[in-house]
Structures are given as C-alpha cells and as structure tokens.
mmCIF file of C-alpha atoms in Angstrom:
data_model
loop_
_atom_site.group_PDB
_atom_site.id
_atom_site.type_symbol
_atom_site.label_atom_id
_atom_site.label_comp_id
_atom_site.label_asym_id
_atom_site.label_seq_id
_atom_site.Cartn_x
_atom_site.Cartn_y
_atom_site.Cartn_z
ATOM 1 C CA MET A 282 121.648 116.243 34.085
ATOM 2 C CA ILE A 283 119.386 117.515 36.831
ATOM 3 C CA LEU A 284 120.636 118.400 40.399
ATOM 4 C CA VAL A 285 118.523 116.960 43.363
ATOM 5 C CA THR A 286 118.901 116.587 47.233
ATOM 6 C CA VAL A 287 118.664 113.330 48.794
ATOM 7 C CA ASN A 288 118.423 113.055 52.622
ATOM 8 C CA GLY A 289 120.193 116.715 52.571
ATOM 9 C CA GLU A 290 123.205 115.795 50.219
ATOM 10 C CA PRO A 291 123.378 117.079 46.637
ATOM 11 C CA ARG A 292 123.293 114.556 43.740
ATOM 12 C CA GLN A 293 123.841 114.935 39.848
ATOM 13 C CA LEU A 294 121.727 112.621 38.133
ATOM 14 C CA ASP A 295 121.278 111.713 34.487
ATOM 15 C CA ALA A 296 118.015 112.694 33.338
ATOM 16 C CA PRO A 297 115.257 111.518 32.748
ATOM 17 C CA VAL A 298 115.206 109.579 35.863
ATOM 18 C CA ASN A 299 112.321 108.292 37.823
ATOM 19 C CA CYS A 300 112.068 107.042 41.639
ATOM 20 C CA ALA A 301 112.573 103.647 41.154
ATOM 21 C CA GLU A 302 115.827 104.270 39.144
ATOM 22 C CA LEU A 303 116.997 106.688 41.673
ATOM 23 C CA LEU A 304 116.530 103.961 44.453
ATOM 24 C CA ALA A 305 118.329 101.261 42.269
ATOM 25 C CA ARG A 306 121.359 103.541 41.763
ATOM 26 C CA LEU A 307 121.473 104.294 45.444
ATOM 27 C CA GLU A 308 121.371 100.585 45.978
ATOM 28 C CA LEU A 309 117.855 100.782 47.820
ATOM 29 C CA ALA A 310 116.061 98.831 45.256
ATOM 30 C CA GLY A 311 114.164 96.159 47.289
ATOM 31 C CA LYS A 312 114.550 97.770 50.575
ATOM 32 C CA ARG A 313 111.645 98.746 52.580
ATOM 33 C CA VAL A 314 111.772 102.604 52.394
ATOM 34 C CA ALA A 315 109.491 105.357 52.256
ATOM 35 C CA LEU A 316 110.100 108.414 49.797
ATOM 36 C CA GLU A 317 109.281 111.983 50.357
ATOM 37 C CA ARG A 318 109.594 114.316 47.275
ATOM 38 C CA ASN A 319 109.137 118.238 47.879
ATOM 39 C CA GLY A 320 107.417 117.467 50.969
ATOM 40 C CA GLU A 321 104.708 115.147 49.514
ATOM 41 C CA ILE A 322 104.850 111.181 49.775
ATOM 42 C CA VAL A 323 105.445 109.112 46.602
ATOM 43 C CA PRO A 324 103.447 105.778 47.151
ATOM 44 C CA ARG A 325 105.730 102.929 46.347
ATOM 45 C CA SER A 326 103.357 101.699 43.623
ATOM 46 C CA ARG A 327 104.400 105.044 41.888
ATOM 47 C CA PHE A 328 108.081 104.741 41.991
ATOM 48 C CA PRO A 329 108.205 103.662 38.383
ATOM 49 C CA GLU A 330 106.245 106.294 37.295
ATOM 50 C CA GLN A 331 107.290 109.323 39.465
ATOM 51 C CA MET A 332 110.049 111.511 37.371
ATOM 52 C CA LEU A 333 112.530 113.427 39.157
ATOM 53 C CA ALA A 334 112.907 117.176 38.450
ATOM 54 C CA ASP A 335 115.794 119.461 38.754
ATOM 55 C CA GLY A 336 115.554 120.926 42.020
ATOM 56 C CA ASP A 337 113.848 118.176 43.762
ATOM 57 C CA ARG A 338 114.205 117.531 47.473
ATOM 58 C CA LEU A 339 113.756 114.164 48.440
ATOM 59 C CA GLU A 340 113.847 112.353 51.732
ATOM 60 C CA ILE A 341 114.197 108.495 51.846
ATOM 61 C CA VAL A 342 113.522 107.072 55.316
ATOM 62 C CA VAL A 343 113.663 103.481 56.846
ATOM 63 C CA ALA A 344 112.254 102.139 60.338
ATOM 64 C CA VAL A 345 115.397 102.040 62.836
ATOM 65 C CA GLY A 346 115.308 100.907 66.426
ATOM 66 C CA GLY A 347 113.686 103.486 68.745
ATOM 67 C CA GLY A 348 111.738 104.119 71.801
ATOM 68 C CA MET B 210 99.367 81.482 75.686
ATOM 69 C CA LYS B 211 97.800 80.689 79.332
ATOM 70 C CA PRO B 212 94.032 80.489 79.114
ATOM 71 C CA HIS B 213 93.474 83.555 81.515
ATOM 72 C CA GLU B 214 95.354 85.670 79.092
ATOM 73 C CA ASN B 215 92.657 85.351 76.472
ATOM 74 C CA LEU B 216 90.065 86.430 78.902
ATOM 75 C CA ASP B 217 91.677 89.801 79.660
ATOM 76 C CA PRO B 218 93.278 91.251 76.465
ATOM 77 C CA LEU B 219 94.491 94.711 75.981
ATOM 78 C CA VAL B 220 92.207 96.165 73.303
ATOM 79 C CA ILE B 221 93.705 98.928 71.072
ATOM 80 C CA ALA B 222 91.559 100.205 68.327
ATOM 81 C CA GLY B 223 89.339 97.267 68.483
ATOM 82 C CA LYS B 224 92.337 94.806 68.214
ATOM 83 C CA PRO B 225 93.044 92.597 71.080
ATOM 84 C CA TYR B 226 96.705 91.821 72.360
ATOM 85 C CA SER B 227 97.467 89.193 75.071
ATOM 86 C CA SER B 228 100.569 91.147 76.249
ATOM 87 C CA ARG B 229 100.153 94.406 78.150
ATOM 88 C CA LEU B 230 103.974 95.198 78.022
ATOM 89 C CA LEU B 231 105.018 97.228 74.887
ATOM 90 C CA ILE B 232 108.758 97.878 74.404
ATOM 91 C CA GLY B 233 110.782 100.103 72.260
ATOM 92 C CA THR B 234 113.838 98.961 70.324
ATOM 93 C CA GLY B 235 116.188 101.583 70.881
ATOM 94 C CA LYS B 236 119.560 101.601 72.707
ATOM 95 C CA TYR B 237 120.307 98.166 72.340
ATOM 96 C CA GLN B 238 123.866 96.708 71.488
ATOM 97 C CA ASP B 239 123.014 95.379 68.241
ATOM 98 C CA PHE B 240 119.848 93.917 66.637
ATOM 99 C CA ALA B 241 120.361 90.188 67.991
ATOM 100 C CA GLU B 242 119.992 91.519 71.624
ATOM 101 C CA THR B 243 117.084 93.799 70.493
ATOM 102 C CA LYS B 244 115.357 90.794 69.090
ATOM 103 C CA ALA B 245 116.235 88.493 72.396
ATOM 104 C CA ALA B 246 114.820 91.090 74.673
ATOM 105 C CA VAL B 247 111.739 91.640 72.522
ATOM 106 C CA GLU B 248 111.179 87.694 72.756
ATOM 107 C CA ALA B 249 111.944 87.544 76.625
ATOM 108 C CA SER B 250 109.440 90.430 77.062
ATOM 109 C CA GLY B 251 106.679 88.784 75.330
ATOM 110 C CA ALA B 252 105.816 91.993 73.943
ATOM 111 C CA GLN B 253 103.637 92.001 70.581
ATOM 112 C CA ILE B 254 103.740 95.750 69.836
ATOM 113 C CA VAL B 255 107.239 97.245 69.541
ATOM 114 C CA THR B 256 107.920 100.847 68.787
ATOM 115 C CA VAL B 257 110.466 101.806 65.905
ATOM 116 C CA ALA B 258 111.656 105.391 64.876
ATOM 117 C CA ILE B 259 111.687 106.747 61.336
ATOM 118 C CA ARG B 260 115.032 108.026 59.993
ATOM 119 C CA ARG B 261 116.732 109.064 56.958
ATOM 120 C CA THR B 262 118.368 105.666 55.441
ATOM 121 C CA ASN B 263 122.071 105.681 55.134
ATOM 122 C CA ILE B 264 122.875 105.959 51.464
ATOM 123 C CA GLY B 265 126.057 104.073 50.192
ATOM 124 C CA GLN B 266 125.970 101.697 52.996
ATOM 125 C CA ASP B 267 126.382 97.865 52.231
ATOM 126 C CA PRO B 268 122.809 96.794 50.749
ATOM 127 C CA LYS B 269 123.574 93.419 52.185
ATOM 128 C CA GLN B 270 123.586 94.834 55.902
ATOM 129 C CA PRO B 271 120.527 93.636 57.781
ATOM 130 C CA SER B 272 117.823 95.870 58.877
ATOM 131 C CA LEU B 273 115.871 96.073 62.127
ATOM 132 C CA LEU B 274 112.702 94.653 60.459
ATOM 133 C CA ASP B 275 114.776 91.426 59.282
ATOM 134 C CA TYR B 276 114.864 90.879 63.200
ATOM 135 C CA LEU B 277 111.309 91.916 63.960
ATOM 136 C CA PRO B 278 109.342 91.260 60.919
ATOM 137 C CA PRO B 279 105.874 93.042 60.605
ATOM 138 C CA SER B 280 104.433 89.582 59.946
ATOM 139 C CA LYS B 281 105.183 88.634 63.447
ATOM 140 C CA TYR B 282 105.077 91.826 65.399
ATOM 141 C CA THR B 283 102.959 95.053 65.514
ATOM 142 C CA LEU B 284 105.462 97.629 64.591
ATOM 143 C CA LEU B 285 104.538 101.078 66.238
ATOM 144 C CA PRO B 286 106.284 103.969 64.292
ATOM 145 C CA ASN B 287 106.873 106.887 66.841
ATOM 146 C CA THR B 288 108.003 110.543 66.105
ATOM 147 C CA ALA B 289 110.850 110.584 68.693
ATOM 148 C CA GLY B 290 113.013 113.605 67.928
ATOM 149 C CA CYS B 291 110.007 115.637 66.744
ATOM 150 C CA TYR B 292 109.740 119.095 68.180
ATOM 151 C CA THR B 293 106.805 120.380 66.112
ATOM 152 C CA ALA B 294 103.296 119.015 65.209
ATOM 153 C CA GLU B 295 104.271 119.286 61.312
ATOM 154 C CA ASP B 296 107.205 117.072 61.690
ATOM 155 C CA ALA B 297 105.373 114.599 63.709
ATOM 156 C CA VAL B 298 102.610 114.473 61.134
ATOM 157 C CA ARG B 299 105.181 114.220 58.254
ATOM 158 C CA THR B 300 107.035 111.506 60.179
ATOM 159 C CA LEU B 301 103.864 109.642 60.674
ATOM 160 C CA ARG B 302 102.784 109.645 56.967
ATOM 161 C CA LEU B 303 105.918 108.417 55.729
ATOM 162 C CA ALA B 304 105.783 105.796 58.405
ATOM 163 C CA ARG B 305 102.281 104.474 57.274
ATOM 164 C CA GLU B 306 103.560 104.562 53.823
ATOM 165 C CA LEU B 307 106.576 102.448 54.816
ATOM 166 C CA LEU B 308 104.581 99.831 56.750
ATOM 167 C CA ASP B 309 102.367 99.203 53.905
ATOM 168 C CA GLY B 310 99.435 101.309 55.169
ATOM 169 C CA HIS B 311 99.311 100.364 58.892
ATOM 170 C CA ASP B 312 98.160 103.308 60.653
ATOM 171 C CA LEU B 313 98.613 102.441 64.332
ATOM 172 C CA VAL B 314 100.949 105.036 65.402
ATOM 173 C CA LYS B 315 102.940 106.554 68.596
ATOM 174 C CA LEU B 316 102.622 110.383 68.622
ATOM 175 C CA GLU B 317 105.079 112.282 70.749
ATOM 176 C CA VAL B 318 106.234 115.887 70.332
ATOM 177 C CA LEU B 319 109.053 116.943 72.464
ATOM 178 C CA GLY B 320 109.529 120.189 74.198
ATOM 179 C CA ASP B 321 113.031 120.346 75.316
ATOM 180 C CA PRO B 322 116.110 118.191 73.986
ATOM 181 C CA HIS B 323 117.285 117.991 77.565
ATOM 182 C CA THR B 324 114.431 116.801 79.470
ATOM 183 C CA LEU B 325 112.609 115.292 76.564
ATOM 184 C CA TYR B 326 109.391 116.620 78.160
ATOM 185 C CA PRO B 327 106.550 116.387 76.076
ATOM 186 C CA ASN B 328 105.167 119.632 74.257
ATOM 187 C CA VAL B 329 101.531 119.202 74.813
ATOM 188 C CA VAL B 330 100.358 122.146 72.828
ATOM 189 C CA ASP B 331 101.989 120.585 69.493
ATOM 190 C CA THR B 332 100.969 117.254 70.691
ATOM 191 C CA LEU B 333 97.342 118.331 70.883
ATOM 192 C CA ALA B 334 97.455 119.955 67.220
ATOM 193 C CA ALA B 335 99.094 116.920 65.745
ATOM 194 C CA ALA B 336 96.675 114.571 67.369
ATOM 195 C CA LYS B 337 93.939 116.499 65.440
ATOM 196 C CA THR B 338 95.509 116.368 62.056
ATOM 197 C CA LEU B 339 96.572 112.854 62.518
ATOM 198 C CA VAL B 340 92.993 111.568 63.597
ATOM 199 C CA ALA B 341 91.189 113.451 60.871
ATOM 200 C CA GLU B 342 93.708 111.528 58.453
ATOM 201 C CA GLY B 343 92.620 108.149 59.854
ATOM 202 C CA PHE B 344 95.603 107.524 61.986
ATOM 203 C CA LYS B 345 94.923 105.324 65.005
ATOM 204 C CA VAL B 346 97.105 107.547 67.468
ATOM 205 C CA MET B 347 98.584 106.478 70.801
ATOM 206 C CA VAL B 348 99.806 109.438 72.393
ATOM 207 C CA TYR B 349 102.509 110.161 74.645
ATOM 208 C CA THR B 350 101.715 112.981 76.980
ATOM 209 C CA SER B 351 102.585 114.472 80.111
ATOM 210 C CA ASP B 352 100.475 113.496 83.330
ATOM 211 C CA ASP B 353 98.206 116.377 83.155
ATOM 212 C CA PRO B 354 94.563 114.877 83.286
ATOM 213 C CA ILE B 355 93.232 117.669 81.271
ATOM 214 C CA VAL B 356 95.285 117.147 78.499
ATOM 215 C CA ALA B 357 95.026 113.507 78.797
ATOM 216 C CA LYS B 358 91.121 113.776 78.579
ATOM 217 C CA ARG B 359 91.318 116.313 75.754
ATOM 218 C CA LEU B 360 93.539 113.955 73.668
ATOM 219 C CA GLU B 361 91.059 111.260 74.130
ATOM 220 C CA GLU B 362 88.345 113.517 72.978
ATOM 221 C CA ILE B 363 90.081 114.297 69.972
ATOM 222 C CA GLY B 364 90.151 110.695 69.171
ATOM 223 C CA CYS B 365 93.362 109.079 70.170
ATOM 224 C CA VAL B 366 92.898 105.668 70.922
ATOM 225 C CA ALA B 367 95.221 105.306 73.849
ATOM 226 C CA VAL B 368 96.570 107.876 76.012
ATOM 227 C CA MET B 369 100.039 107.301 77.418
ATOM 228 C CA PRO B 370 101.088 109.624 80.438
ATOM 229 C CA LEU B 371 104.757 109.559 81.340
ATOM 230 C CA ALA B 372 105.739 108.152 84.760
ATOM 231 C CA SER B 373 108.544 110.147 85.000
ATOM 232 C CA LEU B 374 110.990 111.637 82.364
ATOM 233 C CA ILE B 375 112.005 109.453 79.317
ATOM 234 C CA GLY B 376 115.109 107.456 80.063
ATOM 235 C CA SER B 377 115.223 108.571 83.911
ATOM 236 C CA GLY B 378 114.469 105.359 85.325
ATOM 237 C CA MET B 379 112.469 107.132 88.171
ATOM 238 C CA GLY B 380 109.480 105.293 88.260
ATOM 239 C CA ILE B 381 105.941 106.799 88.913
ATOM 240 C CA LEU B 382 106.481 110.215 90.416
ATOM 241 C CA ASN B 383 102.693 111.030 90.391
ATOM 242 C CA PRO B 384 100.304 108.110 91.021
ATOM 243 C CA TRP B 385 97.665 110.628 91.987
ATOM 244 C CA ASN B 386 97.645 112.146 88.780
ATOM 245 C CA LEU B 387 97.621 108.858 86.936
ATOM 246 C CA GLN B 388 94.913 107.581 88.690
ATOM 247 C CA ILE B 389 92.883 110.527 87.808
ATOM 248 C CA ILE B 390 93.752 110.086 84.233
ATOM 249 C CA ILE B 391 92.599 106.218 84.267
ATOM 250 C CA GLY B 392 89.465 107.274 86.137
ATOM 251 C CA ASN B 393 88.304 109.753 83.593
ATOM 252 C CA ALA B 394 89.437 107.771 80.443
ATOM 253 C CA LYS B 395 87.305 105.522 78.315
ATOM 254 C CA VAL B 396 90.245 104.571 76.071
ATOM 255 C CA PRO B 397 93.179 102.450 77.185
ATOM 256 C CA VAL B 398 95.938 104.322 79.455
ATOM 257 C CA LEU B 399 99.320 102.977 79.211
ATOM 258 C CA VAL B 400 102.189 104.263 81.336
ATOM 259 C CA ASP B 401 105.109 105.571 78.832
ATOM 260 C CA ALA B 402 108.190 106.854 79.973
ATOM 261 C CA GLY B 403 110.390 106.770 83.347
ATOM 262 C CA VAL B 404 109.888 103.038 84.035
ATOM 263 C CA GLY B 405 112.966 101.933 85.754
ATOM 264 C CA THR B 406 112.826 98.420 86.993
ATOM 265 C CA ALA B 407 109.999 95.805 87.598
ATOM 266 C CA SER B 408 108.362 97.117 90.560
ATOM 267 C CA ASP B 409 107.532 100.387 88.923
ATOM 268 C CA ALA B 410 105.754 98.578 85.936
ATOM 269 C CA ALA B 411 103.978 96.261 88.659
ATOM 270 C CA ILE B 412 102.791 99.724 90.483
ATOM 271 C CA ALA B 413 101.622 101.141 86.956
ATOM 272 C CA MET B 414 99.405 98.199 86.249
ATOM 273 C CA GLU B 415 98.039 97.939 90.096
ATOM 274 C CA LEU B 416 96.863 101.526 89.823
ATOM 275 C CA GLY B 417 94.561 100.176 86.928
ATOM 276 C CA CYS B 418 96.753 101.055 83.986
ATOM 277 C CA ASP B 419 95.822 98.839 80.780
ATOM 278 C CA GLY B 420 99.640 98.722 79.969
ATOM 279 C CA VAL B 421 103.273 99.769 80.151
ATOM 280 C CA LEU B 422 105.416 101.046 77.488
ATOM 281 C CA MET B 423 109.207 101.022 78.139
ATOM 282 C CA ASN B 424 112.358 100.998 76.372
ATOM 283 C CA THR B 425 115.257 102.433 78.480
ATOM 284 C CA ALA B 426 114.540 100.247 81.631
ATOM 285 C CA ILE B 427 115.336 97.170 79.689
ATOM 286 C CA ALA B 428 117.900 98.323 77.116
ATOM 287 C CA ALA B 429 119.967 99.905 79.933
ATOM 288 C CA ALA B 430 119.807 97.130 82.568
ATOM 289 C CA LYS B 431 123.190 95.323 82.945
ATOM 290 C CA ASN B 432 121.263 92.195 81.668
ATOM 291 C CA PRO B 433 118.508 93.320 79.307
ATOM 292 C CA VAL B 434 117.078 90.150 78.316
ATOM 293 C CA LEU B 435 116.776 89.012 82.079
ATOM 294 C CA MET B 436 115.198 92.405 82.854
ATOM 295 C CA ALA B 437 112.729 92.125 79.794
ATOM 296 C CA SER B 438 111.758 88.657 81.445
ATOM 297 C CA ALA B 439 111.328 90.431 84.935
ATOM 298 C CA MET B 440 109.162 93.293 83.114
ATOM 299 C CA LYS B 441 106.927 90.422 81.516
ATOM 300 C CA LYS B 442 106.182 89.057 84.951
ATOM 301 C CA ALA B 443 105.890 92.366 86.594
ATOM 302 C CA VAL B 444 103.199 93.607 83.981
ATOM 303 C CA GLU B 445 101.330 90.400 84.674
ATOM 304 C CA ALA B 446 101.435 90.237 88.276
ATOM 305 C CA GLY B 447 100.245 93.864 88.563
ATOM 306 C CA ARG B 448 97.534 93.359 86.418
ATOM 307 C CA GLU B 449 96.424 90.121 88.373
ATOM 308 C CA ALA B 450 96.782 92.134 91.613
ATOM 309 C CA PHE B 451 94.545 94.959 90.116
ATOM 310 C CA LEU B 452 92.023 92.360 89.120
ATOM 311 C CA ALA B 453 92.064 90.579 92.419
ATOM 312 C CA GLY B 454 91.107 93.619 94.200
ATOM 313 C CA ARG B 455 93.701 94.532 96.951
ATOM 314 C CA MET B 456 92.907 94.648 100.591
ATOM 315 C CA PRO B 457 92.452 98.171 102.190
ATOM 316 C CA LYS B 458 95.383 99.980 103.650
ATOM 317 C CA LYS B 459 94.974 100.797 107.371
ATOM 318 C CA LEU B 460 97.004 102.247 109.645
ATOM 319 C CA TYR B 461 96.637 99.424 111.984
ATOM 320 C CA SER B 462 94.331 96.649 112.296
ATOM 321 C CA ALA B 463 93.223 94.469 115.182
ATOM 322 C CA ALA B 464 92.270 91.710 112.901
ATOM 323 C CA ALA B 465 94.917 89.327 113.079
ATOM 324 C CA SER B 466 95.212 86.805 110.182
ATOM 325 C CA SER B 467 95.490 83.693 112.652
ATOM 326 C CA PRO B 468 92.878 82.492 115.152
ATOM 327 C CA THR B 469 93.010 84.247 118.770
ATOM 328 C CA SER B 470 91.963 81.291 120.504
ATOM 329 C CA GLY B 471 93.570 77.941 121.214
ATOM 330 C CA LEU B 472 96.740 79.768 122.052
ATOM 331 C CA ILE B 473 99.076 77.200 123.982
ATOM 332 C CA THR B 474 100.844 79.747 126.044
ATOM 333 C CA PRO B 475 98.152 81.746 128.505
ATOM 334 C CA SER B 476 98.030 85.385 127.358
ATOM 335 C CA THR B 477 98.874 87.692 130.601
ATOM 336 C CA ARG B 478 97.013 90.879 130.344
ATOM 337 C CA SER B 479 98.436 93.904 132.071
ATOM 338 C CA ALA B 480 96.268 95.543 134.843
#
C-alpha cells in the first residue's frame, strides 16, 4: 500500500500502480486530463510507464469554463 | 465568411483568424448556453481555465470540450486565479500538455483578489519564462505603455491591455494610454477586460485595436446570446470604421453637408 495525495486529498493505493491505472481507478480513463507528479508534468504517453511512489503529490487537471 | 473578412484577418503568431472577437467561456448558466453564445459571437478563439478535476464525479457527465471541441475552436488556456509567476507558468505547462502541445496561451497574473488588477511585475517574469519555453503568449496587462512594450520585447505574440477592471463593465477608461500602446506596438493589441456593452467594443476597434477579448459582457447580459451577436457586429463595425478613416472632429464647421445655393426660401441676413 502506498499513500499519495491527489488534488489535495490523501489516497491509499495498492502498489505497484502506474498513472494509467490510477486514472482508471478514479474513473478518469479516456478523459482529457493533464497530470503533474511532484511538480513535474507526466506526458500522457508515459501514463502506463510512470509508477507512483509513496508520498507522491499528484495534480490532475481539466479545462473548464473561464474568461 | 464575407469576402472582405479574408482581406483583413487578425494574425496572431503567424496564423490568420477572420474573427477579431475572442470570448471567454466562464460565468454561463450551462454548457449549452456557452456554446450558443460562442456561436452567436462568431469567435474562433475562446479562453478556458485549467482546474483540478472533480474526482468521484459521474464519468458520463459532459465536459466543456464536448461542447467546444478543439477541432473546431482554438482553445486559449488562461491562468485565471494565479497570483504568482510560478503558478502561472505551472498552469500553462499543464495546459499545453492537456491540449496536445498547443502552445498559444493567455497569461494573466493577478495582484489583488478584490479588484483582480494585474500584477505586472510577476507577469513580466512569467512571460520571460514562458517565451523561453516556446509558448506563444498573449499577455493580459495594465494599460501602462512601458509595461506593454516590455512584454512585447520579451517576445509575447500579443499584448492585451485592460479597458477597465475584469468584470466591471466600465468600458475603456483611458483611451489615451490605449492609443499610445497601439502606436508603439508591432504585435497585435487586443483590449481584454472591462468591456460592458457593444459600443465599448466598437470604440476599442475604432481606436485601432486589433481585437477584443471579453467574457462578462456577454455572460452577464440578460440575454447572452443576443449580446454575443451584438458584440460580433460591434467589433466588425468598429474595425470597418477604423479602416475607413473617420472624419476629423472639430468644434464647429461652416462646411454644411448640403448645397448652400438653390434654396427655395431667400435667406435674410441681419444687418
């Protein structure tokens, strides 16, 4: 088990887990999102390879209405 | 598209656009209204904000991009809500990834949550970083002509001075500064923020602006779709008036528009 923070909220995850699997578990698979892990962007192409580690801080963002 | 629109495109970072009206997608009742307003406005470039996704939300719920697909519109990610250069840069890096590498972005760094006045110091810093990373930056700024020129020199592809405060609807408060900025600029100048109604947009274009960006003026109108249509016409009318070259203003003019001879009533002159 690892403990990560996703959008400011703590989450416990069964390890090993990569970014693609995380998004799937959050029901975000196939949605247009961008992901930042510990301040660095993880390109979409690397979602299946990038493993998550205990203590990771993740930001998952989307485009919303704004001026 | 009318023939004359092809001859007078708005060119941003080398790409031509026939619409000189850019609009935001915030503050609408729902996505359907957003889409209807965008269509009525004729805008080709629309701004979007970048925010944390709601986790646990129904995955079948539509998203903004379902209504405004990137295939049809140029989505311009903004940095609304950013108060530091660092946050603005981080946000736009995420936006570029989100939009498959599209790097035309709107930079805004705010200085104050009450007035939403821009923090030009951090804006300059963020602009330097972003330009160095290959972004094409359209930068929201104050109507300070020195700052506007500095942002252009840093490499921003468009400079966007405010007409008045974001969401205030006060229209252009300082047309003189705007004229100075326009006169000094070699990149497009777009008025961004403070437009309230159609005449404000027309005046901006008459002053020589290359375009107008607005959100609240449309979204907060009682009939947003109708206002969007008004704004489309206002920007076109103002642009044509600018290109037509207006008559000079004079205190008075003895040059009547109608002939002074051939009057049917003899004129009496006082002694």
